[in-house]
PDB file of C-alpha atoms in Angstrom:
ATOM      1  CA  MET X   1       0.000   0.000   0.000  1.00 95.00           C
ATOM      2  CA  LYS X   2       1.226   3.491  -0.849  1.00 97.00           C
ATOM      3  CA  GLU X   3      -0.215   6.892  -0.121  1.00 97.00           C
ATOM      4  CA  ILE X   4      -0.597   9.074  -3.202  1.00 97.00           C
ATOM      5  CA  GLN X   5       0.492  12.581  -2.249  1.00 96.00           C
ATOM      6  CA  ASP X   6      -1.526  14.351  -4.924  1.00 96.00           C
ATOM      7  CA  PRO X   7      -4.380  16.603  -3.691  1.00 95.00           C
ATOM      8  CA  GLY X   8      -5.374  17.323  -7.291  1.00 96.00           C
ATOM      9  CA  ARG X   9      -5.969  13.654  -8.070  1.00 97.00           C
ATOM     10  CA  LEU X  10      -7.913  13.185  -4.841  1.00 97.00           C
ATOM     11  CA  GLN X  11     -10.122  16.149  -5.715  1.00 96.00           C
ATOM     12  CA  ALA X  12     -10.587  14.770  -9.232  1.00 97.00           C
ATOM     13  CA  TYR X  13     -11.872  11.485  -7.786  1.00 97.00           C
ATOM     14  CA  LEU X  14     -14.251  13.346  -5.477  1.00 96.00           C
ATOM     15  CA  GLN X  15     -15.684  15.241  -8.441  1.00 95.00           C
ATOM     16  CA  LYS X  16     -15.771  12.254 -10.800  1.00 95.00           C
ATOM     17  CA  HIS X  17     -17.806  10.167  -8.345  1.00 95.00           C
ATOM     18  CA  GLN X  18     -19.865  13.111  -7.053  1.00 93.00           C
ATOM     19  CA  LEU X  19     -18.496  12.760  -3.537  1.00 94.00           C
ATOM     20  CA  ASP X  20     -17.788  16.444  -2.867  1.00 92.00           C
ATOM     21  CA  HIS X  21     -20.984  16.893  -0.881  1.00 93.00           C
ATOM     22  CA  ILE X  22     -20.600  13.563   0.937  1.00 95.00           C
ATOM     23  CA  PHE X  23     -17.738  14.724   3.136  1.00 95.00           C
ATOM     24  CA  THR X  24     -17.906  17.828   5.337  1.00 94.00           C
ATOM     25  CA  GLU X  25     -15.384  20.609   4.756  1.00 95.00           C
ATOM     26  CA  PRO X  26     -13.478  19.918   8.027  1.00 96.00           C
ATOM     27  CA  LEU X  27     -13.199  16.267   6.983  1.00 96.00           C
ATOM     28  CA  LYS X  28     -11.824  16.789   3.467  1.00 95.00           C
ATOM     29  CA  PRO X  29      -8.231  17.695   4.531  1.00 95.00           C
ATOM     30  CA  LEU X  30      -8.143  14.442   6.531  1.00 97.00           C
ATOM     31  CA  LEU X  31      -8.884  12.200   3.543  1.00 97.00           C
ATOM     32  CA  SER X  32      -6.053  10.046   2.153  1.00 98.00           C
ATOM     33  CA  LEU X  33      -5.687   8.574  -1.325  1.00 98.00           C
ATOM     34  CA  LEU X  34      -4.133   5.094  -1.192  1.00 98.00           C
ATOM     35  CA  SER X  35      -2.955   2.756  -3.945  1.00 98.00           C
ATOM     36  CA  TYR X  36      -2.737  -1.049  -3.859  1.00 98.00           C
ATOM     37  CA  ASP X  37      -1.085  -3.470  -6.256  1.00 95.00           C
ATOM     38  CA  PRO X  38      -2.859  -6.622  -7.517  1.00 92.00           C
ATOM     39  CA  GLY X  39      -2.821  -9.282  -4.792  1.00 91.00           C
ATOM     40  CA  GLU X  40      -2.429  -6.841  -1.902  1.00 96.00           C
ATOM     41  CA  HIS X  41      -4.851  -7.075   1.015  1.00 96.00           C
ATOM     42  CA  ILE X  42      -6.761  -3.967   1.990  1.00 97.00           C
ATOM     43  CA  CYS X  43      -7.933  -5.773   5.115  1.00 96.00           C
ATOM     44  CA  SER X  44      -8.323  -9.323   6.429  1.00 94.00           C
ATOM     45  CA  LYS X  45     -11.207 -11.030   8.188  1.00 93.00           C
ATOM     46  CA  GLY X  46     -10.956 -10.504  11.945  1.00 93.00           C
ATOM     47  CA  ASP X  47      -8.723  -7.418  11.723  1.00 95.00           C
ATOM     48  CA  PRO X  48      -9.653  -4.477  13.968  1.00 95.00           C
ATOM     49  CA  SER X  49     -11.672  -1.992  11.915  1.00 96.00           C
ATOM     50  CA  SER X  50     -10.631   1.641  12.073  1.00 97.00           C
ATOM     51  CA  THR X  51     -10.957   3.105   8.577  1.00 98.00           C
ATOM     52  CA  LEU X  52     -13.668   3.679   5.980  1.00 98.00           C
ATOM     53  CA  TYR X  53     -12.452   3.089   2.417  1.00 98.00           C
ATOM     54  CA  VAL X  54     -14.083   4.345  -0.765  1.00 98.00           C
ATOM     55  CA  LEU X  55     -13.107   2.410  -3.890  1.00 97.00           C
ATOM     56  CA  VAL X  56     -12.621   4.938  -6.713  1.00 97.00           C
ATOM     57  CA  LYS X  57     -10.488   2.946  -9.171  1.00 96.00           C
ATOM     58  CA  GLY X  58      -9.840  -0.745  -9.868  1.00 94.00           C
ATOM     59  CA  LYS X  59     -11.400  -4.032  -8.816  1.00 92.00           C
ATOM     60  CA  LEU X  60     -11.572  -5.777  -5.437  1.00 94.00           C
ATOM     61  CA  LYS X  61     -12.156  -9.396  -4.479  1.00 91.00           C
ATOM     62  CA  ILE X  62     -14.188  -9.984  -1.310  1.00 91.00           C
ATOM     63  CA  TYR X  63     -14.039 -13.382   0.370  1.00 88.00           C
ATOM     64  CA  THR X  64     -14.437 -15.041   3.732  1.00 86.00           C
ATOM     65  CA  THR X  65     -12.744 -17.973   5.474  1.00 79.00           C
ATOM     66  CA  SER X  66     -14.372 -20.659   7.603  1.00 74.00           C
ATOM     67  CA  ALA X  67     -12.998 -22.018  10.890  1.00 74.00           C
ATOM     68  CA  GLU X  68     -11.823 -25.080   8.919  1.00 72.00           C
ATOM     69  CA  GLY X  69      -9.751 -22.873   6.603  1.00 71.00           C
ATOM     70  CA  ARG X  70     -12.053 -23.071   3.581  1.00 73.00           C
ATOM     71  CA  THR X  71     -12.492 -19.885   1.607  1.00 75.00           C
ATOM     72  CA  LEU X  72     -15.627 -18.701  -0.171  1.00 75.00           C
ATOM     73  CA  ILE X  73     -15.752 -15.854  -2.619  1.00 76.00           C
ATOM     74  CA  ILE X  74     -18.502 -13.351  -1.898  1.00 79.00           C
ATOM     75  CA  SER X  75     -18.156 -10.934  -4.799  1.00 83.00           C
ATOM     76  CA  PHE X  76     -15.957  -8.675  -6.871  1.00 88.00           C
ATOM     77  CA  LYS X  77     -16.360  -4.913  -6.462  1.00 91.00           C
ATOM     78  CA  THR X  78     -15.806  -2.008  -8.831  1.00 91.00           C
ATOM     79  CA  PRO X  79     -16.295   1.723  -8.144  1.00 94.00           C
ATOM     80  CA  LEU X  80     -18.201   3.133  -6.402  1.00 93.00           C
ATOM     81  CA  GLU X  81     -17.977   0.888  -3.331  1.00 95.00           C
ATOM     82  CA  LEU X  82     -17.378   1.185   0.409  1.00 97.00           C
ATOM     83  CA  ILE X  83     -15.198  -1.051   2.572  1.00 97.00           C
ATOM     84  CA  GLY X  84     -15.573  -0.851   6.343  1.00 96.00           C
ATOM     85  CA  ASP X  85     -19.050   0.701   6.269  1.00 95.00           C
ATOM     86  CA  VAL X  86     -20.907  -2.138   7.997  1.00 93.00           C
ATOM     87  CA  GLU X  87     -18.080  -2.457  10.532  1.00 95.00           C
ATOM     88  CA  TYR X  88     -18.259   1.300  11.224  1.00 95.00           C
ATOM     89  CA  ILE X  89     -21.998   1.188  11.891  1.00 93.00           C
ATOM     90  CA  GLN X  90     -21.872  -2.025  13.934  1.00 93.00           C
ATOM     91  CA  GLY X  91     -18.584  -1.368  15.731  1.00 94.00           C
ATOM     92  CA  THR X  92     -17.198  -4.790  14.794  1.00 95.00           C
ATOM     93  CA  GLU X  93     -13.961  -6.241  13.457  1.00 96.00           C
ATOM     94  CA  MET X  94     -13.586  -6.757   9.700  1.00 96.00           C
ATOM     95  CA  LEU X  95     -16.154  -9.260   8.453  1.00 92.00           C
ATOM     96  CA  ASN X  96     -14.331 -10.322   5.271  1.00 93.00           C
ATOM     97  CA  THR X  97     -10.966 -10.277   3.538  1.00 94.00           C
ATOM     98  CA  VAL X  98     -10.606  -7.672   0.791  1.00 96.00           C
ATOM     99  CA  GLU X  99      -7.922  -8.059  -1.880  1.00 95.00           C
ATOM    100  CA  ALA X 100      -6.952  -5.933  -4.884  1.00 95.00           C
ATOM    101  CA  VAL X 101      -7.454  -7.741  -8.193  1.00 91.00           C
ATOM    102  CA  SER X 102      -6.198  -4.920 -10.433  1.00 91.00           C
ATOM    103  CA  PRO X 103      -4.357  -1.699  -9.512  1.00 93.00           C
ATOM    104  CA  VAL X 104      -6.644  -0.058  -6.959  1.00 96.00           C
ATOM    105  CA  HIS X 105      -7.104   3.466  -5.612  1.00 97.00           C
ATOM    106  CA  MET X 106      -9.043   4.004  -2.375  1.00 98.00           C
ATOM    107  CA  ILE X 107     -10.019   7.149  -0.506  1.00 98.00           C
ATOM    108  CA  ALA X 108      -9.499   6.453   3.203  1.00 98.00           C
ATOM    109  CA  VAL X 109     -10.807   8.245   6.274  1.00 97.00           C
ATOM    110  CA  PRO X 110     -10.285   7.008   9.859  1.00 97.00           C
ATOM    111  CA  TYR X 111     -13.420   6.333  11.885  1.00 97.00           C
ATOM    112  CA  ARG X 112     -12.291   8.782  14.579  1.00 97.00           C
ATOM    113  CA  TRP X 113     -12.504  11.681  12.108  1.00 97.00           C
ATOM    114  CA  LEU X 114     -15.850  10.467  10.798  1.00 96.00           C
ATOM    115  CA  ASN X 115     -17.167  10.465  14.355  1.00 95.00           C
ATOM    116  CA  LYS X 116     -15.811  13.926  15.025  1.00 96.00           C
ATOM    117  CA  TYR X 117     -16.748  15.727  11.802  1.00 95.00           C
ATOM    118  CA  ALA X 118     -19.450  13.755   9.971  1.00 94.00           C
ATOM    119  CA  LYS X 119     -21.268  11.401  12.330  1.00 91.00           C
ATOM    120  CA  ASP X 120     -24.583  13.205  11.787  1.00 93.00           C
ATOM    121  CA  HIS X 121     -23.937  14.518   8.263  1.00 95.00           C
ATOM    122  CA  PRO X 122     -27.090  13.566   6.268  1.00 96.00           C
ATOM    123  CA  PRO X 123     -25.432  13.239   2.809  1.00 96.00           C
ATOM    124  CA  LEU X 124     -22.800  10.818   4.172  1.00 95.00           C
ATOM    125  CA  LEU X 125     -25.377   8.793   6.099  1.00 94.00           C
ATOM    126  CA  HIS X 126     -27.651   8.567   3.055  1.00 95.00           C
ATOM    127  CA  PHE X 127     -24.698   7.523   0.872  1.00 95.00           C
ATOM    128  CA  MET X 128     -23.689   4.791   3.308  1.00 95.00           C
ATOM    129  CA  LEU X 129     -27.270   3.545   3.612  1.00 94.00           C
ATOM    130  CA  GLU X 130     -27.583   3.308  -0.173  1.00 94.00           C
ATOM    131  CA  ILE X 131     -24.313   1.373  -0.520  1.00 93.00           C
ATOM    132  CA  ILE X 132     -25.123  -0.993   2.362  1.00 90.00           C
ATOM    133  CA  THR X 133     -28.581  -1.847   1.017  1.00 90.00           C
ATOM    134  CA  GLN X 134     -27.135  -2.503  -2.451  1.00 87.00           C
ATOM    135  CA  LYS X 135     -24.480  -4.703  -0.870  1.00 83.00           C
ATOM    136  CA  PHE X 136     -26.950  -6.939   0.934  1.00 80.00           C
ATOM    137  CA  TYR X 137     -29.241  -7.134  -2.094  1.00 78.00           C
ATOM    138  CA  ARG X 138     -26.327  -8.293  -4.271  1.00 75.00           C
ATOM    139  CA  LYS X 139     -25.179 -10.763  -1.619  1.00 72.00           C
ATOM    140  CA  SER X 140     -28.624 -12.337  -1.483  1.00 71.00           C
ATOM    141  CA  SER X 141     -28.737 -12.633  -5.272  1.00 68.00           C
ATOM    142  CA  PHE X 142     -25.221 -14.081  -5.401  1.00 67.00           C
ATOM    143  CA  LEU X 143     -25.911 -16.800  -2.846  1.00 67.00           C
ATOM    144  CA  SER X 144     -28.891 -17.986  -4.871  1.00 65.00           C
ATOM    145  CA  LEU X 145     -27.120 -17.786  -8.218  1.00 62.00           C
ATOM    146  CA  ASN X 146     -23.965 -19.497  -6.975  1.00 67.00           C
ATOM    147  CA  LEU X 147     -26.008 -22.484  -5.834  1.00 68.00           C
ATOM    148  CA  MET X 148     -28.104 -22.642  -8.995  1.00 78.00           C
ATOM    149  CA  HIS X 149     -25.402 -22.306 -11.657  1.00 84.00           C
ATOM    150  CA  PRO X 150     -23.178 -25.206 -12.759  1.00 89.00           C
ATOM    151  CA  VAL X 151     -19.424 -25.113 -12.229  1.00 91.00           C
ATOM    152  CA  VAL X 152     -18.722 -24.172 -15.870  1.00 92.00           C
ATOM    153  CA  VAL X 153     -20.685 -20.929 -15.376  1.00 90.00           C
ATOM    154  CA  ARG X 154     -19.083 -20.223 -12.006  1.00 89.00           C
ATOM    155  CA  LEU X 155     -15.562 -20.766 -13.357  1.00 92.00           C
ATOM    156  CA  ALA X 156     -16.219 -18.685 -16.475  1.00 92.00           C
ATOM    157  CA  SER X 157     -17.514 -15.855 -14.278  1.00 88.00           C
ATOM    158  CA  TYR X 158     -14.549 -16.152 -11.929  1.00 88.00           C
ATOM    159  CA  LEU X 159     -12.006 -16.082 -14.759  1.00 90.00           C
ATOM    160  CA  LEU X 160     -13.647 -13.008 -16.267  1.00 88.00           C
ATOM    161  CA  SER X 161     -13.633 -11.271 -12.882  1.00 86.00           C
ATOM    162  CA  ILE X 162      -9.938 -11.832 -12.160  1.00 85.00           C
ATOM    163  CA  SER X 163      -8.761 -11.217 -15.730  1.00 85.00           C
ATOM    164  CA  TYR X 164     -10.426  -7.941 -16.642  1.00 78.00           C
ATOM    165  CA  ASP X 165     -11.158  -4.557 -15.143  1.00 75.00           C
ATOM    166  CA  GLU X 166     -13.579  -2.546 -17.257  1.00 71.00           C
ATOM    167  CA  SER X 167     -12.200   0.721 -15.869  1.00 68.00           C
ATOM    168  CA  ASP X 168      -8.602  -0.187 -16.782  1.00 71.00           C
ATOM    169  CA  PRO X 169      -8.247  -1.555 -20.346  1.00 67.00           C
ATOM    170  CA  GLN X 170      -4.503  -2.057 -19.785  1.00 67.00           C
ATOM    171  CA  PHE X 171      -5.071  -4.619 -17.042  1.00 71.00           C
ATOM    172  CA  THR X 172      -5.040  -8.291 -18.018  1.00 70.00           C
ATOM    173  CA  GLY X 173      -4.904 -10.773 -15.151  1.00 75.00           C
ATOM    174  CA  GLN X 174      -4.449 -14.529 -15.052  1.00 72.00           C
ATOM    175  CA  LEU X 175      -5.063 -17.414 -12.669  1.00 71.00           C
ATOM    176  CA  ASN X 176      -1.932 -18.940 -11.168  1.00 73.00           C
ATOM    177  CA  THR X 177      -2.269 -22.723 -11.124  1.00 68.00           C
ATOM    178  CA  ILE X 178      -0.818 -22.927  -7.604  1.00 65.00           C
ATOM    179  CA  ASN X 179      -4.037 -21.229  -6.476  1.00 76.00           C
ATOM    180  CA  LEU X 180      -6.405 -23.798  -7.981  1.00 86.00           C
ATOM    181  CA  VAL X 181      -7.274 -25.313  -4.592  1.00 83.00           C
ATOM    182  CA  ASP X 182      -8.318 -21.846  -3.401  1.00 80.00           C
ATOM    183  CA  THR X 183     -10.211 -21.315  -6.645  1.00 85.00           C
ATOM    184  CA  ALA X 184     -12.105 -24.583  -6.158  1.00 87.00           C
ATOM    185  CA  ASN X 185     -13.076 -23.435  -2.678  1.00 81.00           C
ATOM    186  CA  PHE X 186     -14.002 -19.975  -3.956  1.00 79.00           C
ATOM    187  CA  ILE X 187     -16.503 -21.272  -6.491  1.00 84.00           C
ATOM    188  CA  GLY X 188     -17.730 -24.201  -4.384  1.00 82.00           C
ATOM    189  CA  THR X 189     -16.427 -27.276  -6.196  1.00 87.00           C
ATOM    190  CA  SER X 190     -13.751 -29.947  -5.847  1.00 90.00           C
ATOM    191  CA  TYR X 191     -10.187 -29.552  -7.082  1.00 91.00           C
ATOM    192  CA  ARG X 192     -10.618 -32.602  -9.341  1.00 94.00           C
ATOM    193  CA  HIS X 193     -13.792 -31.289 -10.961  1.00 95.00           C
ATOM    194  CA  LEU X 194     -12.242 -27.859 -11.399  1.00 94.00           C
ATOM    195  CA  ASN X 195      -9.362 -29.406 -13.348  1.00 93.00           C
ATOM    196  CA  ARG X 196     -11.812 -31.273 -15.575  1.00 95.00           C
ATOM    197  CA  VAL X 197     -13.612 -28.028 -16.405  1.00 96.00           C
ATOM    198  CA  ILE X 198     -10.318 -26.229 -17.078  1.00 95.00           C
ATOM    199  CA  ARG X 199      -9.263 -29.004 -19.477  1.00 95.00           C
ATOM    200  CA  LYS X 200     -12.611 -28.621 -21.243  1.00 95.00           C
ATOM    201  CA  PHE X 201     -12.106 -24.862 -21.530  1.00 95.00           C
ATOM    202  CA  CYS X 202      -8.614 -25.412 -22.972  1.00 94.00           C
ATOM    203  CA  GLN X 203      -9.910 -27.944 -25.503  1.00 96.00           C
ATOM    204  CA  GLU X 204     -12.562 -25.475 -26.618  1.00 95.00           C
ATOM    205  CA  GLY X 205     -10.013 -22.656 -26.992  1.00 95.00           C
ATOM    206  CA  LEU X 206     -11.478 -20.542 -24.205  1.00 93.00           C
ATOM    207  CA  THR X 207      -8.335 -20.715 -22.060  1.00 93.00           C
ATOM    208  CA  GLU X 208      -4.840 -22.148 -22.152  1.00 92.00           C
ATOM    209  CA  ARG X 209      -2.300 -23.326 -19.596  1.00 89.00           C
ATOM    210  CA  SER X 210       0.989 -21.512 -19.916  1.00 85.00           C
ATOM    211  CA  SER X 211       3.909 -21.152 -17.500  1.00 82.00           C
ATOM    212  CA  GLY X 212       1.900 -22.262 -14.493  1.00 83.00           C
ATOM    213  CA  ALA X 213      -1.079 -20.036 -15.217  1.00 86.00           C
ATOM    214  CA  ILE X 214      -4.543 -20.199 -16.769  1.00 90.00           C
ATOM    215  CA  ILE X 215      -4.818 -17.502 -19.439  1.00 89.00           C
ATOM    216  CA  VAL X 216      -8.095 -16.356 -20.981  1.00 90.00           C
ATOM    217  CA  LYS X 217      -7.924 -16.688 -24.779  1.00 91.00           C
ATOM    218  CA  ASP X 218     -11.552 -16.116 -25.737  1.00 92.00           C
ATOM    219  CA  ARG X 219     -13.187 -13.482 -23.574  1.00 89.00           C
ATOM    220  CA  GLU X 220     -16.342 -13.357 -25.693  1.00 91.00           C
ATOM    221  CA  GLY X 221     -16.702 -17.130 -25.501  1.00 92.00           C
ATOM    222  CA  LEU X 222     -16.425 -17.105 -21.708  1.00 91.00           C
ATOM    223  CA  SER X 223     -18.875 -14.202 -21.509  1.00 89.00           C
ATOM    224  CA  ALA X 224     -21.391 -16.114 -23.625  1.00 91.00           C
ATOM    225  CA  LEU X 225     -20.930 -19.189 -21.436  1.00 89.00           C
ATOM    226  CA  ALA X 226     -21.390 -17.189 -18.246  1.00 84.00           C
ATOM    227  CA  SER X 227     -24.402 -15.357 -19.718  1.00 78.00           C
ATOM    228  CA  ARG X 228     -23.927 -12.810 -16.944  1.00 69.00           C
ATOM    229  CA  ASN X 229     -21.134 -12.486 -14.422  1.00 65.00           C
ATOM    230  CA  ILE X 230     -22.625 -13.803 -11.202  1.00 65.00           C
ATOM    231  CA  TYR X 231     -19.780 -12.439  -9.070  1.00 71.00           C
ATOM    232  CA  GLU X 232     -20.156  -8.774 -10.033  1.00 68.00           C
TER     233      GLU X 232
END
């Protein structure tokens, strides 16, 4: 994680996403603009929560881990999104692990400054309420869709989510084969069945294995197979 010391860029993000009125004037000088590289954690499940993050660029992966060590993907997030909002309202530790998929920029503000300068600021409260309700609506839809769709659809959706960021045409990701066990857990299938589906995708020219990675070769084909991306 790096802090971007560029007030002009921070202000540009506030204007682009219509956030100028969300934060009070005393709060604005206390905002930070942070950058994360792909694979970096913004936070981990169980961490103390102390900061509200606003995703303004890039893509995030949200997942949780069970007591047995199994991981389950919850969703992928693109701007505009909040991290730490539920934890701020509830006063709890971080509920999920949040990881950067592509290069990410986040506006960060510590809870202590929110409490001091914006705790009762109607525009901020309305903004947080809107984001939280959208979040729980999407989570409900995802849980249903993830159970209903076959593994080929889930894997196609997952590969599209980790390989592309619509806001950054220069970004092209890939799935490292050493992470296939995690991927199987993420999409709710066995490692053996996942490998069978990957072989099928390779045979059909949708993907290829190269240098220990799964590379998307036919984005349109995967998109047609997925019909819609159930993780976004």
